[in-house]
PDB file of C-alpha atoms in Angstrom:
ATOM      1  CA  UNK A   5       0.000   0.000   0.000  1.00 58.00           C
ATOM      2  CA  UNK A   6       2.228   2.774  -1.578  1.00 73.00           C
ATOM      3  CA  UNK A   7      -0.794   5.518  -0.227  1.00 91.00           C
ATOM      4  CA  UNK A   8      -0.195   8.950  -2.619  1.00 94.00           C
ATOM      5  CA  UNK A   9       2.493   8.772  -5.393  1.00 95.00           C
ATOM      6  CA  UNK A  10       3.729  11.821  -6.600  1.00 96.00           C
ATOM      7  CA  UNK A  11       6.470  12.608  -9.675  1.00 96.00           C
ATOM      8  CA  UNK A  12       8.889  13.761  -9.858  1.00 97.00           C
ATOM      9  CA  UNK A  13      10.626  15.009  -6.882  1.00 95.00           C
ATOM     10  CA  UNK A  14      12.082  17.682  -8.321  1.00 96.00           C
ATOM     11  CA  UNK A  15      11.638  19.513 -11.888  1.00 97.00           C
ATOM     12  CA  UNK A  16      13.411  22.767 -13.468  1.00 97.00           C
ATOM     13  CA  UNK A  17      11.498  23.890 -16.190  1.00 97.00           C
ATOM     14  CA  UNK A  18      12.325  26.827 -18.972  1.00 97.00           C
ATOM     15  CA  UNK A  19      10.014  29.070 -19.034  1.00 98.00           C
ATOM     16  CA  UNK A  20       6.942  28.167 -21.552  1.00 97.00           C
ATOM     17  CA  UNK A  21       7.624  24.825 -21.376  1.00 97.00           C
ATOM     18  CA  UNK A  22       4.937  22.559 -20.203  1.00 96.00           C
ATOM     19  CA  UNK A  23       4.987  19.324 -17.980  1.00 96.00           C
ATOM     20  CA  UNK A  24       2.530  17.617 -16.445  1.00 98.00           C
ATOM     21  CA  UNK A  25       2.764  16.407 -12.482  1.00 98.00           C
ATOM     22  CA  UNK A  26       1.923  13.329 -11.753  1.00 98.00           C
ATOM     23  CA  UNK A  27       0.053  11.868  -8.922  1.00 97.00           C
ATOM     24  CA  UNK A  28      -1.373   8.460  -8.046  1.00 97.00           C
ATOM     25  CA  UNK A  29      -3.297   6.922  -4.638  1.00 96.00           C
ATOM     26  CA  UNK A  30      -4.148   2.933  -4.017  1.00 94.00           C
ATOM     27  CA  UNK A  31      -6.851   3.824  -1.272  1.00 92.00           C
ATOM     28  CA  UNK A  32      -9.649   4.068  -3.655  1.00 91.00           C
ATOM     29  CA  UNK A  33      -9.837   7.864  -2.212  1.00 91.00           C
ATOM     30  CA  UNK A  34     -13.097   9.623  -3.676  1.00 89.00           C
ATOM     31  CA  UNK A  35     -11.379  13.162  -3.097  1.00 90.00           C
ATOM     32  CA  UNK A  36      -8.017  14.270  -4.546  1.00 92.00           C
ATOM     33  CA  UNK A  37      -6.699  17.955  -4.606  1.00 93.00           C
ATOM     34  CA  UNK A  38      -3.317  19.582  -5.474  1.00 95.00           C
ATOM     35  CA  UNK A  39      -1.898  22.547  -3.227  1.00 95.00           C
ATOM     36  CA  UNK A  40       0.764  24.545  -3.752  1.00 97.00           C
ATOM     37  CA  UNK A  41       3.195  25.698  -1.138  1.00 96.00           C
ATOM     38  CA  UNK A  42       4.810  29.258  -1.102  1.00 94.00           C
ATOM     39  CA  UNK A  43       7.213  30.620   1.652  1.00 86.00           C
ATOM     40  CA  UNK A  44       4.423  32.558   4.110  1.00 82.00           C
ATOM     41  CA  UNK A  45       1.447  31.648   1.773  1.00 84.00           C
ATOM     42  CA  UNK A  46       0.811  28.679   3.440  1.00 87.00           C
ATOM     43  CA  UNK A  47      -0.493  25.799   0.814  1.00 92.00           C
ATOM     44  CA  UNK A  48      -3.387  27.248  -1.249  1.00 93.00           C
ATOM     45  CA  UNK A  49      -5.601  24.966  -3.434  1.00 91.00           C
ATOM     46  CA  UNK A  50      -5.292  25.002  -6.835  1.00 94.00           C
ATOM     47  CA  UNK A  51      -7.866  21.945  -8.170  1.00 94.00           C
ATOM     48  CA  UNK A  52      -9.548  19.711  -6.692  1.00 92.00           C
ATOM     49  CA  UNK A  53     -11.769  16.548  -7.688  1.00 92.00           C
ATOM     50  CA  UNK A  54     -14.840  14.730  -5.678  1.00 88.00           C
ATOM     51  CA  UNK A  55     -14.630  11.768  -7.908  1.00 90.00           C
ATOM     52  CA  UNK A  56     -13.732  10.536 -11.485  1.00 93.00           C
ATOM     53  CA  UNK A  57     -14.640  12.270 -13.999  1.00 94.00           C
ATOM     54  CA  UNK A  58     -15.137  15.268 -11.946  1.00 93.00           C
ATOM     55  CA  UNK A  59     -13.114  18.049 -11.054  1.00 94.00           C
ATOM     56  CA  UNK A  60     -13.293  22.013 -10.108  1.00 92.00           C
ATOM     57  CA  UNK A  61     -10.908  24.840  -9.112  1.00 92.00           C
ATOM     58  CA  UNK A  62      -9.374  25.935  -6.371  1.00 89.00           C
ATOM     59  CA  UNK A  63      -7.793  29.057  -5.098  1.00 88.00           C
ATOM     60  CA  UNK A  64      -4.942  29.508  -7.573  1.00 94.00           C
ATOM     61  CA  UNK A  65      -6.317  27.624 -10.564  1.00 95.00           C
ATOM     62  CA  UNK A  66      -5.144  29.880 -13.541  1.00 96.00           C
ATOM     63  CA  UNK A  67      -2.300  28.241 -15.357  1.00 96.00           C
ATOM     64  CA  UNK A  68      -2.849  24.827 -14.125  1.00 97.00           C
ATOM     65  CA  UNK A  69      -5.209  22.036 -16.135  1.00 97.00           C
ATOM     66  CA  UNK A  70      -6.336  18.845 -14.405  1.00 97.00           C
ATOM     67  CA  UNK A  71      -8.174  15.698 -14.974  1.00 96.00           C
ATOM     68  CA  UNK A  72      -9.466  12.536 -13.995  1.00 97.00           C
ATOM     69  CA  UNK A  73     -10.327   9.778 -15.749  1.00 96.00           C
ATOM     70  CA  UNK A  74      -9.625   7.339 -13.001  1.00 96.00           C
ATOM     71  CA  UNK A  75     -10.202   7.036  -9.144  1.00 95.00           C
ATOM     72  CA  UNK A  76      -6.649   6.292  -8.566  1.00 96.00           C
ATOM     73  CA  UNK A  77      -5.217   8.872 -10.681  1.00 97.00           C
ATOM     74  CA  UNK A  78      -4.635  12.991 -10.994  1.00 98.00           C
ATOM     75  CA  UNK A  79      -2.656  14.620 -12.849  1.00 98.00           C
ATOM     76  CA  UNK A  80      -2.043  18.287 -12.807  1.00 98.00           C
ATOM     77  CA  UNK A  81      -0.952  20.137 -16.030  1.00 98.00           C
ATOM     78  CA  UNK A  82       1.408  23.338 -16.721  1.00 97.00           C
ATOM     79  CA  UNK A  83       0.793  23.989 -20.207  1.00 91.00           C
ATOM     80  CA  UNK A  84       2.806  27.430 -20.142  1.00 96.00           C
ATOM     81  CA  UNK A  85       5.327  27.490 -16.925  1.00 97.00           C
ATOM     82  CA  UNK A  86       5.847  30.684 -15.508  1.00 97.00           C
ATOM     83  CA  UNK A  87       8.205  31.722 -12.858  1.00 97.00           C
ATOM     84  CA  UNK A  88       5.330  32.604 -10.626  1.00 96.00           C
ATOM     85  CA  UNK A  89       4.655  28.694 -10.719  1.00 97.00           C
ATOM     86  CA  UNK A  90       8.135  27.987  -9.057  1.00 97.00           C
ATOM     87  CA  UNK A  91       6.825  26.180  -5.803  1.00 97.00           C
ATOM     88  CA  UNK A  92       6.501  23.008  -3.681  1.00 97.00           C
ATOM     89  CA  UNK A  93       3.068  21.573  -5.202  1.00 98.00           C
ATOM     90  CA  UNK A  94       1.558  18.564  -2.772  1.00 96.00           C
ATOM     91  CA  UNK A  95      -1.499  15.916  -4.629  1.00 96.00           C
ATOM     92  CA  UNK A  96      -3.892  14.828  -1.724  1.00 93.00           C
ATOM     93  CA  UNK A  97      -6.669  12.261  -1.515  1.00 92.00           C
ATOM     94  CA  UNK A  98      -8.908  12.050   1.397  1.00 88.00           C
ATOM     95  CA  UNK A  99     -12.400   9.686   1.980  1.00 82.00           C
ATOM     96  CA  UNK A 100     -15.518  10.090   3.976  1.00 73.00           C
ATOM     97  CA  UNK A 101     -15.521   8.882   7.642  1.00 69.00           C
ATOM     98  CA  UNK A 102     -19.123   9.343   8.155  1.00 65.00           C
ATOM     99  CA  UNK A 103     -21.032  12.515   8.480  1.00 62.00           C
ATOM    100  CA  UNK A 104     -18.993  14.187   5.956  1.00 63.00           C
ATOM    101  CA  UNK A 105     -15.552  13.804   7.730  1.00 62.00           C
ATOM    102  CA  UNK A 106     -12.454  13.295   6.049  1.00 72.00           C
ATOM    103  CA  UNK A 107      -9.030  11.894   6.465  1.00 73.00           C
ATOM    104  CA  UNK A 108      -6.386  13.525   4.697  1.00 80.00           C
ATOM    105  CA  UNK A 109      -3.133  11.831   3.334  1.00 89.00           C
ATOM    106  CA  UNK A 110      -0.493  13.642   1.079  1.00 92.00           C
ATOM    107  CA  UNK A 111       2.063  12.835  -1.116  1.00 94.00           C
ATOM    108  CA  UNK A 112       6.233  13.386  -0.624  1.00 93.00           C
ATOM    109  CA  UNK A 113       5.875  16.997  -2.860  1.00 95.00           C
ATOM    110  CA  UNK A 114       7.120  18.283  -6.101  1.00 96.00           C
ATOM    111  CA  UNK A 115       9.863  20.901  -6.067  1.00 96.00           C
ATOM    112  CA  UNK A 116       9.308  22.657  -9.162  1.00 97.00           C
ATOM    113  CA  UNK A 117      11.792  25.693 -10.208  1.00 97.00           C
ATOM    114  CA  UNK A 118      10.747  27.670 -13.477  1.00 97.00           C
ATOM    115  CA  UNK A 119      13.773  29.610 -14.825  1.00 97.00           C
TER     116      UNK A 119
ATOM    117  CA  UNK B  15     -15.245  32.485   2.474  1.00 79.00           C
ATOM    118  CA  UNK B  16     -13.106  30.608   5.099  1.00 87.00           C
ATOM    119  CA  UNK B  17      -9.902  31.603   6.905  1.00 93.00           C
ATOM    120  CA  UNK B  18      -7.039  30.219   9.133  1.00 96.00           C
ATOM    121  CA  UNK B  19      -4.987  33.198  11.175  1.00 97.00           C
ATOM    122  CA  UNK B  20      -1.785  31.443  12.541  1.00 97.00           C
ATOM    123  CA  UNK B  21      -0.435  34.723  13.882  1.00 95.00           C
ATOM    124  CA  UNK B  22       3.127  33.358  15.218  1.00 97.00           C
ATOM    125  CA  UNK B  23       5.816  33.159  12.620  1.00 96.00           C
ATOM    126  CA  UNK B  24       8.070  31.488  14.374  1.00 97.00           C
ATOM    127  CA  UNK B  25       8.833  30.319  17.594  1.00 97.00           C
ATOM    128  CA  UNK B  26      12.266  29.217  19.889  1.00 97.00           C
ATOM    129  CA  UNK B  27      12.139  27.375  22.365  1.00 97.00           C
ATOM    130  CA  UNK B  28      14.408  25.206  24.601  1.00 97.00           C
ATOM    131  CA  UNK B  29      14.263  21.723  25.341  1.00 97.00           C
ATOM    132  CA  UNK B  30      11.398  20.596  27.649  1.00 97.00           C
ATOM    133  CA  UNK B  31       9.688  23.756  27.879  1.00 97.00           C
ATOM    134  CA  UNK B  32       6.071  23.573  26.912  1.00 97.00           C
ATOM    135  CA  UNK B  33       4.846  25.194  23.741  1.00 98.00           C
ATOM    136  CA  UNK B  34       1.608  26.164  22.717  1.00 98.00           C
ATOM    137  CA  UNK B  35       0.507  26.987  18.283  1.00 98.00           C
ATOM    138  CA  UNK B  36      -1.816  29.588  18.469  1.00 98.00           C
ATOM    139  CA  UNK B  37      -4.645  29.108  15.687  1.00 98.00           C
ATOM    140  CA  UNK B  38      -7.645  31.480  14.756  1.00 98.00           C
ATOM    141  CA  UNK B  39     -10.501  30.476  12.108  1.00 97.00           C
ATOM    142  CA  UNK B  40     -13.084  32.220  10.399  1.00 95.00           C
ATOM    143  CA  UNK B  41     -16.102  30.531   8.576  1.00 92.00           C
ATOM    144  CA  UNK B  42     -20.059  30.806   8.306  1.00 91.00           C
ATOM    145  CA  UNK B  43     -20.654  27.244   8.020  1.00 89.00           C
ATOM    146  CA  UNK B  44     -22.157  25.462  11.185  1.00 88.00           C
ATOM    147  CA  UNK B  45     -20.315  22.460  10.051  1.00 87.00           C
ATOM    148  CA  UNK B  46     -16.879  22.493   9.990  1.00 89.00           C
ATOM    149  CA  UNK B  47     -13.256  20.222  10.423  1.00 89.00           C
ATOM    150  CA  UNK B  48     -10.158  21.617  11.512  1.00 92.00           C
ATOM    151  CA  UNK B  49      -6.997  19.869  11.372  1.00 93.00           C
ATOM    152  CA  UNK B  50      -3.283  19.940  12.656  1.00 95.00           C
ATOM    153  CA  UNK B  51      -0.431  19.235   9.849  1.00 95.00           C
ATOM    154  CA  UNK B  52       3.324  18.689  10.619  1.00 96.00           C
ATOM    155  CA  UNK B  53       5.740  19.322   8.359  1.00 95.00           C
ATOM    156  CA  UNK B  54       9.084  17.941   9.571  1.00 95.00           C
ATOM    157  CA  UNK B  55      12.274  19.465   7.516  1.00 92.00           C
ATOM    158  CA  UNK B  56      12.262  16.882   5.155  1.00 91.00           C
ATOM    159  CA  UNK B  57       9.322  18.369   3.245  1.00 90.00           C
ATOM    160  CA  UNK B  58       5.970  15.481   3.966  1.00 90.00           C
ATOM    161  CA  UNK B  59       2.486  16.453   5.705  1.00 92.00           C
ATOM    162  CA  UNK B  60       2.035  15.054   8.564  1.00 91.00           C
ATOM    163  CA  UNK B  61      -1.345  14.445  10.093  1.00 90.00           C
ATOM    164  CA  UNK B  62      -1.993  14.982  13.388  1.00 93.00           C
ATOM    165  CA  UNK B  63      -5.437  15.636  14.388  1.00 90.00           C
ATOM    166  CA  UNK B  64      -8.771  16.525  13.171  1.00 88.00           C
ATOM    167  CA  UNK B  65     -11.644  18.182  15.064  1.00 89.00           C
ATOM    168  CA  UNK B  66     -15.123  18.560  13.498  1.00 88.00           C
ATOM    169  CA  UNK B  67     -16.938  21.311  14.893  1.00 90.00           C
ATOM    170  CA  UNK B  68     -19.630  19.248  17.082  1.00 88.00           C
ATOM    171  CA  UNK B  69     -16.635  18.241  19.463  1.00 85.00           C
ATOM    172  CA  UNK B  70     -14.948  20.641  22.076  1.00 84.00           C
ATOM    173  CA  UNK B  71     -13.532  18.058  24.001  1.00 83.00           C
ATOM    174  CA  UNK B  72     -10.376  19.122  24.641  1.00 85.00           C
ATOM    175  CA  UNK B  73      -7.603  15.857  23.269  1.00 85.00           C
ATOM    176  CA  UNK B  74      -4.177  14.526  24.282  1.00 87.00           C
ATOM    177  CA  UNK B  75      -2.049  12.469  22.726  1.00 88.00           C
ATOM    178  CA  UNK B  76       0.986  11.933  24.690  1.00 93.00           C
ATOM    179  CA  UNK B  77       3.193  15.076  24.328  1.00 94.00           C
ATOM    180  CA  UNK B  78       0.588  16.536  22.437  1.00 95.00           C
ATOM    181  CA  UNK B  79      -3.076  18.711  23.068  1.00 94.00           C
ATOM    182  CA  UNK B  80      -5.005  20.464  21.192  1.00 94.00           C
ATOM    183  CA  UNK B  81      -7.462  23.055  22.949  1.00 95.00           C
ATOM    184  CA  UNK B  82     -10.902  23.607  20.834  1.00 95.00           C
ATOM    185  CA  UNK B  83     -12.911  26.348  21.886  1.00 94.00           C
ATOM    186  CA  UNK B  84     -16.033  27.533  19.719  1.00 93.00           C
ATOM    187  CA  UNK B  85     -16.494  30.878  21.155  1.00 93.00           C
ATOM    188  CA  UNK B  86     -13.182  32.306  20.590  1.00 95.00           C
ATOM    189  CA  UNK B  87     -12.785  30.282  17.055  1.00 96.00           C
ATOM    190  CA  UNK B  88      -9.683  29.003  18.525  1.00 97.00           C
ATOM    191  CA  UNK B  89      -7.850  25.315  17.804  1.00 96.00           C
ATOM    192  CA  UNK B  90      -4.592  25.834  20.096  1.00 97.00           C
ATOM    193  CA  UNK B  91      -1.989  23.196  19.635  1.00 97.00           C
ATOM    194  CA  UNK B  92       0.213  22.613  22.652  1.00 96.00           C
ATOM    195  CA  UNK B  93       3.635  20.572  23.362  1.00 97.00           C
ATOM    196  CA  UNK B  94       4.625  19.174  26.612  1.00 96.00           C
ATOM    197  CA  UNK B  95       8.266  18.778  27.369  1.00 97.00           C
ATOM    198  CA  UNK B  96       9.273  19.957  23.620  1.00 97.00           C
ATOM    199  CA  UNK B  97      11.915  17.895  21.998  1.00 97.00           C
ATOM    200  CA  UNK B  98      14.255  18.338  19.639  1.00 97.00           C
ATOM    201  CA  UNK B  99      12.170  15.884  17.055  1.00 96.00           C
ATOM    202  CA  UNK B 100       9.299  18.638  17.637  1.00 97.00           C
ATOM    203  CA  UNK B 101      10.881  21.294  15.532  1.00 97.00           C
ATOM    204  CA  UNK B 102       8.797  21.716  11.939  1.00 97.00           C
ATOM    205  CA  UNK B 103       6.459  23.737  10.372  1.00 96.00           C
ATOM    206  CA  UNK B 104       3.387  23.337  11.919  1.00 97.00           C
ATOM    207  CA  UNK B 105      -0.052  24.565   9.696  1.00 96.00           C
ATOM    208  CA  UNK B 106      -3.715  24.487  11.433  1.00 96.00           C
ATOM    209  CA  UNK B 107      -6.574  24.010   8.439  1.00 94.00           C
ATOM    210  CA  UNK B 108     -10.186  24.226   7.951  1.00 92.00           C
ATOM    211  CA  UNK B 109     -12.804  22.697   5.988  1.00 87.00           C
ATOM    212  CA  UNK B 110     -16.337  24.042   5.727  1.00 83.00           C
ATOM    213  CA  UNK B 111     -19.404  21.732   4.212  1.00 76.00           C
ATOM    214  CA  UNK B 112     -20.806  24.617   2.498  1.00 71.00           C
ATOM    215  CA  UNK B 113     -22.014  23.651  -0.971  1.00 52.00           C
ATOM    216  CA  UNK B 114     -20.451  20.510  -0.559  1.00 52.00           C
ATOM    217  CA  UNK B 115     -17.087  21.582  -1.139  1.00 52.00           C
ATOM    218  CA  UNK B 116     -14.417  19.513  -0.366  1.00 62.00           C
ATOM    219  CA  UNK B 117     -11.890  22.797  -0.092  1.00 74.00           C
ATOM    220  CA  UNK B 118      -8.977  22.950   3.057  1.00 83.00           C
ATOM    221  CA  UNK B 119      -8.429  26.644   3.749  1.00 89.00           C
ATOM    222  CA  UNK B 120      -4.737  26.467   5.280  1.00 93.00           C
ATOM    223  CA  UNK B 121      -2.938  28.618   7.979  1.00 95.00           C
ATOM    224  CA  UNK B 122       0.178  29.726   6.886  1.00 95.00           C
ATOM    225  CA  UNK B 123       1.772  28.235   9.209  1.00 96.00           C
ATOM    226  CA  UNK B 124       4.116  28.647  12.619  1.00 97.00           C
ATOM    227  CA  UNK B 125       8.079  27.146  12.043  1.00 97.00           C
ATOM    228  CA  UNK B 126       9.048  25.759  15.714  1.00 98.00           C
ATOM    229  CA  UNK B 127      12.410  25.753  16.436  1.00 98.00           C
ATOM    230  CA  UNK B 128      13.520  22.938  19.643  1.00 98.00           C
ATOM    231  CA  UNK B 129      16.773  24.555  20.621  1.00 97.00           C
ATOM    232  CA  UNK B 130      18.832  21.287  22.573  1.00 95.00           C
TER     233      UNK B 130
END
């Protein structure tokens, strides 16, 4: 039971390039979400999904695509970078627990630099 | 629209002194989780609690406390006899059920430095 998956690790981009981040769970999570992580910002939310085939944005959503086909998978898409996007950027699943509660598990991070 | 306040930056302390996270929230909903993350140097989330907004009992876990009270919109996170392991960022986080919304509205977070 691997819980979230997220790669890579670490990514320097060019500016305009595009990548896409990857990000995987085995708990057969309904919820996923990516955050992004900014010295003093705290981790904002950038997309989020309540189930396949359904998604919805965030806080910070401009510049960022995501999808998902599959429960297990959700990727999030930089079809443009930008230096504003350098950041740490954390996927996150999380289920019901009854009576709308959730548990929330996160993956290792992405370190993404833009230069 | 929901908020976290985590008004302390940062924090020293010295070994075995007790420390207390100070955390603030602001929502409308009458349904609502709040949560404690770690995150150690080494960059993961930790989980450490979650409080949904029917339960002010107060919890411990070991070392650890966390002090829920409603009427100040308060979610205090304290540390008994603070070790060196202890130091990390620490974030507080809220989630509201308002039209059904799965969002987590993060503090931005208190660093806590364990001197030895």
């Amino acid at each position: 039971n691997a819980g979230v998956t997220q790669t890579p690790k670490f990514q320097v981009l060019k500016t305009g390039q595009s990548m896409t981040l990857q990000c995987a769970q085995d708990m057969n999570h309904e919820y996923m979400s990516w955050y992004r992580q900014d010295p003093g910002m705290g981790l904002r939310l950038i997309h989020y999904s309540v189930g396949a085939g359904i998604t919805d944005q965030g806080e910070v959503p401009n510049g960022y695509n995501v999808s998902r086909s599959t429960t297990e998978d959700f990727p999030l898409r930089l079809l443009s970078a930008a230096p504003s996007q350098t950041s740490v950027y954390f996927c996150a699943s999380s289920y019901f627990l009854g009576q709308g509660d959730t548990e929330a598990f996160f993956g290792q991070g992405t370190r993404l630099t833009v230069v | 629209a929901q908020k976290v306040t985590q008004a302390q930056t940062e924090i020293s302390v010295v070994e075995k002194e007790d420390v207390t996270l100070d955390c603030v929230y602001e929502t409308r909903d009458t349904t609502y989780y709040l949560f404690w993350y770690k995150q150690p140097p080494s960059g993961e989330l930790v989980f450490l609690i979650r409080r949904n907004s029917f339960d002010e009992q107060n919890e411990i876990s070991g070392r650890y406390s966390w002090n829920f009270q409603k009427s100040t919109s308060s979610f205090n996170f304290t540390i008994t006899a603070s070790q060196v392991v202890d130091s990390a960022v620490y974030f507080c986080a809220l989630r509201g059920d308002s039209g059904g919304y799965q969002k987590v509205t993060f503090g931005t977070g208190t660093k806590l430095q364990v001197i030895p």
